[in-house]
Short mmCIF file of C-alpha atoms and ligand atoms in Angstrom, two decimals:
data_model
loop_
_atom_site.label_atom_id
_atom_site.label_comp_id
_atom_site.label_asym_id
_atom_site.label_seq_id
_atom_site.Cartn_x
_atom_site.Cartn_y
_atom_site.Cartn_z
CA MET A 1478 106.85 -76.40 -21.91
CA THR A 1479 106.53 -76.71 -18.14
CA PRO A 1480 103.39 -75.42 -16.41
CA ALA A 1481 105.36 -72.59 -14.78
CA HIS A 1482 106.32 -71.18 -18.19
CA ASN A 1483 102.86 -71.22 -19.62
CA PRO A 1484 100.53 -68.49 -18.40
CA GLN A 1485 97.46 -70.35 -19.65
CA ARG A 1486 98.03 -73.50 -17.61
CA ILE A 1487 95.38 -73.51 -14.89
CA ARG A 1488 96.40 -74.36 -11.35
CA THR A 1489 93.40 -73.19 -9.34
CA ALA A 1490 89.89 -74.63 -9.35
CA VAL A 1491 86.93 -72.96 -7.68
CA PHE A 1492 84.02 -75.01 -6.38
CA PRO A 1493 80.92 -73.00 -5.46
CA VAL A 1494 79.34 -75.15 -2.75
CA ALA A 1495 77.29 -72.68 -0.75
CA GLY A 1496 73.87 -73.60 -2.16
CA LEU A 1497 71.12 -74.88 0.09
CA GLY A 1498 70.20 -77.94 -1.96
CA THR A 1499 66.51 -77.56 -1.16
CA ARG A 1500 65.52 -80.07 -3.84
CA PHE A 1501 67.00 -82.81 -1.72
CA LEU A 1502 65.35 -81.93 1.57
CA PRO A 1503 65.08 -83.53 4.06
CA ALA A 1504 68.42 -85.26 3.24
CA THR A 1505 70.13 -81.89 2.80
CA LYS A 1506 68.90 -80.66 6.17
CA THR A 1507 72.20 -81.95 7.57
CA VAL A 1508 74.12 -83.27 4.55
CA PRO A 1509 75.17 -80.71 1.92
CA LYS A 1510 74.08 -81.78 -1.55
CA GLU A 1511 77.72 -81.95 -2.66
CA MET A 1512 78.16 -84.73 -0.10
CA LEU A 1513 75.45 -86.95 -1.59
CA PRO A 1514 77.15 -90.11 -2.83
CA ILE A 1515 77.28 -91.77 -6.20
CA ILE A 1516 78.19 -95.33 -5.15
CA ASP A 1517 80.94 -94.66 -2.58
CA ARG A 1518 82.15 -91.14 -3.31
CA PRO A 1519 80.44 -87.84 -2.65
CA LEU A 1520 79.66 -85.65 -5.66
CA ILE A 1521 82.33 -83.16 -4.63
CA GLN A 1522 85.01 -85.84 -4.88
CA TYR A 1523 84.22 -86.47 -8.55
CA ALA A 1524 84.61 -82.76 -9.33
CA VAL A 1525 87.82 -82.53 -7.28
CA ASP A 1526 89.32 -85.55 -9.05
CA GLU A 1527 88.45 -84.02 -12.42
CA ALA A 1528 90.18 -80.76 -11.44
CA ILE A 1529 93.29 -82.54 -10.19
CA ALA A 1530 93.43 -84.63 -13.38
CA ALA A 1531 93.38 -81.36 -15.33
CA GLY A 1532 96.47 -80.16 -13.43
CA CYS A 1533 94.95 -78.11 -10.60
CA ASP A 1534 96.74 -78.10 -7.27
CA THR A 1535 94.84 -75.38 -5.44
CA LEU A 1536 91.19 -76.07 -4.75
CA VAL A 1537 89.03 -73.23 -3.50
CA PHE A 1538 85.72 -74.17 -1.91
CA VAL A 1539 83.27 -71.31 -1.64
CA THR A 1540 81.01 -72.38 1.14
CA ASN A 1541 78.61 -70.90 3.68
CA ARG A 1542 79.13 -70.78 7.39
CA TYR A 1543 76.70 -73.62 8.07
CA LYS A 1544 78.43 -76.13 5.86
CA HIS A 1545 81.16 -77.80 7.82
CA ALA A 1546 80.77 -81.19 6.21
CA VAL A 1547 82.71 -80.29 3.06
CA ALA A 1548 85.66 -78.90 5.07
CA ASP A 1549 85.55 -81.88 7.43
CA TYR A 1550 85.59 -84.25 4.48
CA PHE A 1551 88.82 -82.78 3.09
CA ASP A 1552 90.44 -82.52 6.51
CA LYS A 1553 92.76 -85.24 7.78
CA ALA A 1554 90.86 -87.88 9.79
CA TYR A 1555 93.55 -88.75 12.37
CA GLU A 1556 91.52 -91.12 14.53
CA LEU A 1557 90.05 -93.03 11.61
CA GLU A 1558 93.47 -93.30 9.97
CA GLN A 1559 94.97 -94.67 13.20
CA LYS A 1560 92.20 -97.25 13.57
CA LEU A 1561 92.52 -98.43 9.98
CA GLU A 1562 96.29 -98.55 10.30
CA LYS A 1563 96.08 -100.64 13.46
CA ALA A 1564 93.59 -102.99 11.83
CA GLY A 1565 95.89 -103.36 8.81
CA LYS A 1566 93.19 -102.04 6.47
CA THR A 1567 95.62 -100.52 4.00
CA GLU A 1568 93.20 -100.35 1.09
CA GLN A 1569 90.66 -98.30 3.04
CA LEU A 1570 93.45 -96.18 4.48
CA ALA A 1571 94.59 -95.28 0.98
CA LEU A 1572 91.02 -94.40 0.03
CA ILE A 1573 90.63 -91.80 2.76
CA ARG A 1574 94.16 -90.44 2.30
CA ASN A 1575 93.60 -89.98 -1.44
CA VAL A 1576 90.61 -87.72 -0.88
CA LEU A 1577 93.22 -84.98 -1.29
CA PRO A 1578 96.51 -86.22 -2.75
CA ASP A 1579 99.88 -84.87 -1.56
CA GLY A 1580 100.74 -81.56 -3.17
CA VAL A 1581 97.13 -80.45 -3.50
CA ARG A 1582 95.83 -77.83 -1.10
CA ALA A 1583 92.28 -76.97 -0.17
CA VAL A 1584 91.29 -73.43 0.71
CA PHE A 1585 87.91 -72.52 2.17
CA VAL A 1586 86.28 -69.18 1.53
CA THR A 1587 82.97 -68.13 3.03
CA GLN A 1588 80.23 -66.60 0.94
CA ALA A 1589 78.45 -64.54 3.58
CA GLU A 1590 75.26 -64.02 1.58
CA ALA A 1591 73.68 -66.25 -1.06
CA LEU A 1592 73.87 -63.68 -3.86
CA GLY A 1593 74.35 -66.08 -6.75
CA LEU A 1594 76.96 -68.03 -8.70
CA GLY A 1595 78.74 -64.91 -9.99
CA HIS A 1596 79.08 -63.61 -6.45
CA ALA A 1597 80.38 -67.01 -5.25
CA VAL A 1598 83.12 -66.92 -7.89
CA LEU A 1599 84.00 -63.35 -6.93
CA CYS A 1600 84.47 -64.51 -3.30
CA ALA A 1601 87.36 -66.69 -4.54
CA ARG A 1602 89.25 -63.70 -6.00
CA PRO A 1603 91.76 -63.25 -3.14
CA VAL A 1604 92.90 -66.86 -3.51
CA VAL A 1605 92.84 -67.04 -7.32
CA GLY A 1606 94.77 -63.80 -7.85
CA ASP A 1607 95.83 -62.79 -11.34
CA ALA A 1608 95.83 -66.09 -13.21
CA PRO A 1609 93.39 -68.07 -15.30
CA PHE A 1610 91.35 -70.50 -13.22
CA ALA A 1611 88.66 -73.14 -13.46
CA VAL A 1612 85.16 -73.20 -12.01
CA LEU A 1613 83.43 -76.53 -11.49
CA LEU A 1614 79.83 -76.93 -10.37
CA PRO A 1615 79.78 -80.29 -8.58
CA ASP A 1616 76.07 -80.82 -9.38
CA ASP A 1617 77.10 -81.36 -12.96
CA LEU A 1618 78.76 -84.74 -12.84
CA ILE A 1619 80.57 -85.62 -16.06
CA TRP A 1620 81.31 -89.23 -16.83
CA SER A 1621 83.88 -89.88 -19.53
CA ARG A 1622 86.02 -92.74 -20.70
CA GLY A 1623 89.10 -90.75 -21.65
CA ASP A 1624 90.31 -87.39 -20.36
CA GLY A 1625 87.93 -85.61 -18.01
CA ALA A 1626 85.95 -82.65 -19.32
CA LEU A 1627 88.11 -80.04 -17.56
CA LYS A 1628 91.35 -81.56 -18.92
CA GLN A 1629 89.88 -81.41 -22.44
CA MET A 1630 88.99 -77.76 -21.85
CA ALA A 1631 92.41 -76.94 -20.37
CA ASP A 1632 94.07 -78.40 -23.47
CA HIS A 1633 91.80 -76.27 -25.64
CA ALA A 1634 92.57 -73.15 -23.57
CA GLN A 1635 96.29 -73.70 -24.04
CA HIS A 1636 96.03 -72.98 -27.72
CA SER A 1637 93.02 -70.63 -27.78
CA GLY A 1638 94.57 -68.40 -25.12
CA GLY A 1639 91.17 -67.26 -23.87
CA SER A 1640 88.34 -68.40 -21.65
CA VAL A 1641 86.45 -71.63 -22.31
CA VAL A 1642 82.91 -72.60 -21.33
CA ALA A 1643 81.65 -76.19 -21.52
CA VAL A 1644 78.48 -76.67 -23.55
CA GLN A 1645 76.11 -79.41 -24.59
CA ASP A 1646 73.01 -79.55 -26.75
CA VAL A 1647 69.74 -79.51 -24.85
CA PRO A 1648 66.15 -79.86 -26.08
CA HIS A 1649 64.88 -76.47 -27.18
CA GLU A 1650 62.11 -76.44 -24.56
CA GLN A 1651 64.72 -76.64 -21.77
CA THR A 1652 66.65 -73.45 -22.55
CA ALA A 1653 65.15 -71.66 -19.53
CA SER A 1654 67.15 -73.96 -17.23
CA TYR A 1655 70.58 -73.01 -18.60
CA GLY A 1656 72.96 -70.37 -19.77
CA ILE A 1657 72.62 -70.46 -23.56
CA VAL A 1658 75.32 -69.43 -26.04
CA ALA A 1659 75.47 -68.40 -29.69
CA THR A 1660 78.77 -68.97 -31.45
CA ALA A 1661 80.52 -68.00 -34.62
CA ALA A 1662 81.88 -70.77 -36.85
CA PHE A 1663 81.19 -73.66 -34.49
CA ASP A 1664 83.28 -76.49 -35.88
CA GLY A 1665 81.39 -79.25 -34.10
CA GLN A 1666 83.57 -79.08 -31.03
CA SER A 1667 84.25 -75.43 -30.35
CA GLY A 1668 83.48 -71.94 -31.52
CA ARG A 1669 83.92 -68.38 -30.31
CA ILE A 1670 80.93 -67.19 -28.32
CA HIS A 1671 79.33 -63.94 -29.48
CA GLN A 1672 76.29 -64.09 -27.23
CA ILE A 1673 75.53 -65.71 -23.90
CA VAL A 1674 72.32 -65.33 -21.95
CA GLU A 1675 71.15 -66.78 -18.65
CA LYS A 1676 68.06 -68.98 -18.74
CA PRO A 1677 66.24 -67.53 -21.78
CA ASP A 1678 62.74 -68.72 -22.63
CA PRO A 1679 62.73 -71.01 -25.68
CA ASP A 1680 61.17 -68.33 -27.91
CA VAL A 1681 64.08 -65.93 -27.37
CA ALA A 1682 66.95 -68.43 -26.87
CA PRO A 1683 69.74 -67.80 -29.41
CA SER A 1684 70.41 -71.56 -29.79
CA ASN A 1685 70.05 -74.80 -27.86
CA LEU A 1686 73.75 -74.94 -26.91
CA ALA A 1687 73.65 -74.90 -23.11
CA VAL A 1688 76.35 -74.07 -20.58
CA VAL A 1689 77.39 -76.98 -18.39
CA GLY A 1690 79.08 -76.31 -15.05
CA ARG A 1691 82.71 -76.18 -16.20
CA TYR A 1692 84.47 -72.93 -16.99
CA ILE A 1693 88.03 -71.79 -17.59
CA LEU A 1694 88.18 -68.05 -17.04
CA THR A 1695 90.78 -65.35 -17.28
CA PRO A 1696 91.09 -63.12 -14.19
CA SER A 1697 89.50 -60.24 -16.14
CA ILE A 1698 86.19 -61.78 -15.07
CA PHE A 1699 86.64 -60.46 -11.51
CA ASP A 1700 86.43 -56.75 -12.34
CA LEU A 1701 83.39 -57.51 -14.46
CA LEU A 1702 81.77 -59.48 -11.64
CA GLU A 1703 82.31 -56.51 -9.31
CA ARG A 1704 80.17 -54.45 -11.67
CA THR A 1705 77.55 -57.09 -12.54
CA PRO A 1706 74.09 -56.16 -11.27
CA LYS A 1707 71.57 -58.76 -10.14
CA GLY A 1708 70.19 -60.67 -13.10
CA ALA A 1709 68.00 -63.74 -13.62
CA GLY A 1710 66.40 -64.90 -10.35
CA GLY A 1711 67.61 -61.73 -8.60
CA GLU A 1712 71.13 -63.18 -8.40
CA ILE A 1713 74.55 -61.99 -9.56
CA GLN A 1714 75.02 -64.30 -12.52
CA LEU A 1715 78.36 -65.58 -13.80
CA THR A 1716 76.75 -65.72 -17.24
CA ASP A 1717 76.18 -61.93 -17.21
CA ALA A 1718 79.85 -61.25 -16.39
CA ILE A 1719 80.90 -63.62 -19.18
CA ALA A 1720 78.58 -61.69 -21.53
CA ALA A 1721 80.50 -58.53 -20.62
CA LEU A 1722 83.83 -60.32 -21.11
CA LEU A 1723 82.90 -61.08 -24.74
CA ASP A 1724 83.47 -57.41 -25.60
CA SER A 1725 87.14 -57.52 -24.70
CA GLU A 1726 88.32 -61.14 -24.82
CA ARG A 1727 87.85 -64.38 -26.64
CA VAL A 1728 85.54 -66.88 -24.93
CA ASP A 1729 85.05 -70.25 -26.61
CA ALA A 1730 82.20 -72.70 -26.22
CA PHE A 1731 83.58 -76.22 -25.97
CA ARG A 1732 81.56 -79.38 -26.53
CA PHE A 1733 83.35 -81.97 -24.41
CA HIS A 1734 83.40 -85.74 -24.82
CA GLY A 1735 81.50 -87.29 -21.95
CA THR A 1736 78.04 -87.57 -20.45
CA ARG A 1737 76.79 -84.96 -18.04
CA PHE A 1738 74.38 -85.87 -15.28
CA ASP A 1739 72.42 -83.12 -13.61
CA CYS A 1740 72.82 -84.29 -10.03
CA GLY A 1741 70.97 -81.24 -8.81
CA THR A 1742 67.80 -83.16 -9.70
CA HIS A 1743 66.43 -86.46 -8.38
CA ILE A 1744 66.38 -88.12 -11.78
CA GLY A 1745 69.91 -86.96 -12.63
CA LEU A 1746 71.24 -88.44 -9.39
CA ILE A 1747 69.49 -91.75 -10.17
CA GLU A 1748 70.81 -91.72 -13.74
CA ALA A 1749 74.36 -91.10 -12.54
CA THR A 1750 74.12 -93.86 -9.96
CA ILE A 1751 72.97 -96.31 -12.63
CA ARG A 1752 75.78 -95.28 -14.99
CA TYR A 1753 78.52 -95.55 -12.37
CA ALA A 1754 77.15 -98.88 -11.14
CA LEU A 1755 77.14 -100.29 -14.67
CA ASP A 1756 80.66 -98.95 -15.18
CA ASN A 1757 81.94 -100.54 -11.97
CA GLU A 1758 83.67 -103.89 -12.39
CA LYS A 1759 82.50 -105.24 -9.04
CA LEU A 1760 78.93 -104.00 -9.33
CA SER A 1761 77.93 -104.11 -12.96
CA ASP A 1762 76.66 -107.72 -13.18
CA ALA A 1763 74.64 -107.44 -9.99
CA ALA A 1764 73.37 -104.00 -10.98
CA ARG A 1765 72.24 -105.25 -14.38
CA SER A 1766 70.27 -108.17 -12.98
CA LEU A 1767 68.68 -106.21 -10.18
CA MET A 1768 67.53 -103.58 -12.66
CA ARG A 1769 65.97 -106.31 -14.81
CA ASN A 1770 64.30 -107.83 -11.75
CA ALA A 1771 62.99 -104.47 -10.63
CA LEU A 1772 61.50 -103.81 -14.07
CA ASP A 1773 59.90 -107.28 -14.12
CA GLU A 1774 58.49 -106.99 -10.63
CA MET A 1775 57.09 -103.55 -11.29
CA GLY A 1776 55.27 -104.93 -14.32
CA VAL A 1777 57.25 -103.04 -16.92
CA VAL A 1778 57.39 -105.00 -20.15
CA GLU A 1779 60.75 -104.79 -21.88
CA SER A 1780 60.61 -104.38 -25.62
C1 LIG B 2589 74.18 -72.53 -13.46
C2 LIG B 2589 74.51 -71.45 -14.48
C3 LIG B 2589 73.91 -71.79 -15.83
C4 LIG B 2589 74.40 -73.16 -16.27
C5 LIG B 2589 74.08 -74.21 -15.20
C6 LIG B 2589 74.71 -75.55 -15.55
O1 LIG B 2589 72.79 -72.51 -13.24
O2 LIG B 2589 74.02 -70.21 -14.00
O3 LIG B 2589 74.30 -70.83 -16.78
O4 LIG B 2589 73.80 -73.53 -17.50
O5 LIG B 2589 74.59 -73.82 -13.91
O6 LIG B 2589 74.38 -76.53 -14.62
P1 LIG B 2589 72.07 -73.29 -12.01
O7 LIG B 2589 71.80 -74.67 -12.50
O8 LIG B 2589 73.01 -73.24 -10.87
O9 LIG B 2589 70.81 -72.54 -11.77
#
């Protein structure tokens, strides 16, 4: 079946990138957090590559009016390309050209007010239209050996026919940092969600299955988002609109293969950097020995 014949094949990915990234101040005073690098690529590039690998060819960036860096990054860099071309630096030229491969388009939508993740997704409605779409939160970086997390979810959505939310197990005491789901008949990898709640305290959390920043949603979510009042943190929450969607449509929780790094935190960014360095052919040996040296010099005894 070709993508055009299958209504469930997702083509559009939405990237909410309007947040202020205050945890990374002062760096994020001028550099949006999505532009912080893991080795040599900004966080946003990892999310974009994952979306493209899942079959998306329209990328919608929901940004705020102060964030030009993300748009600049995906724009063509004529002068730099000319310089690299003249210098015969073909490898580097390919790197900057592949930021956005041919056939993939980037669309920028402004979120005028920081009203929350649900509101950011709603801002993408005019571009998404009436088709299922993906949402990727670039802070959640997912490292995997095989198919990316979104591709795994897209494959699942093709046969479930409904929406899909990525989940992972978190320690019970951390439920207040996540959307938490309860499912029926979870088979180890997926299960239909019957309850979803944003950032519940551990004593009221329905499980320890936490939402990770990857969603495949049917367009029915937009009408629900229009009607979603402010929720946790005084923001319009995507989780609350998904909770409303459960009444009328199937939404599955999907435990992907891969490791998620919370790059919205200092330690998550460090952890991701270590993982990608160790996974990098050119860097892994050096990275290994410098980590050992650092541990030795800092007086940490290895067991
Ligand atoms: C958002 C969602 C939350 C989800 C989390 C995953 O929260 O609202 O449901 O679990 O992303 O990273 P945020 O971390 O943006 O506060």
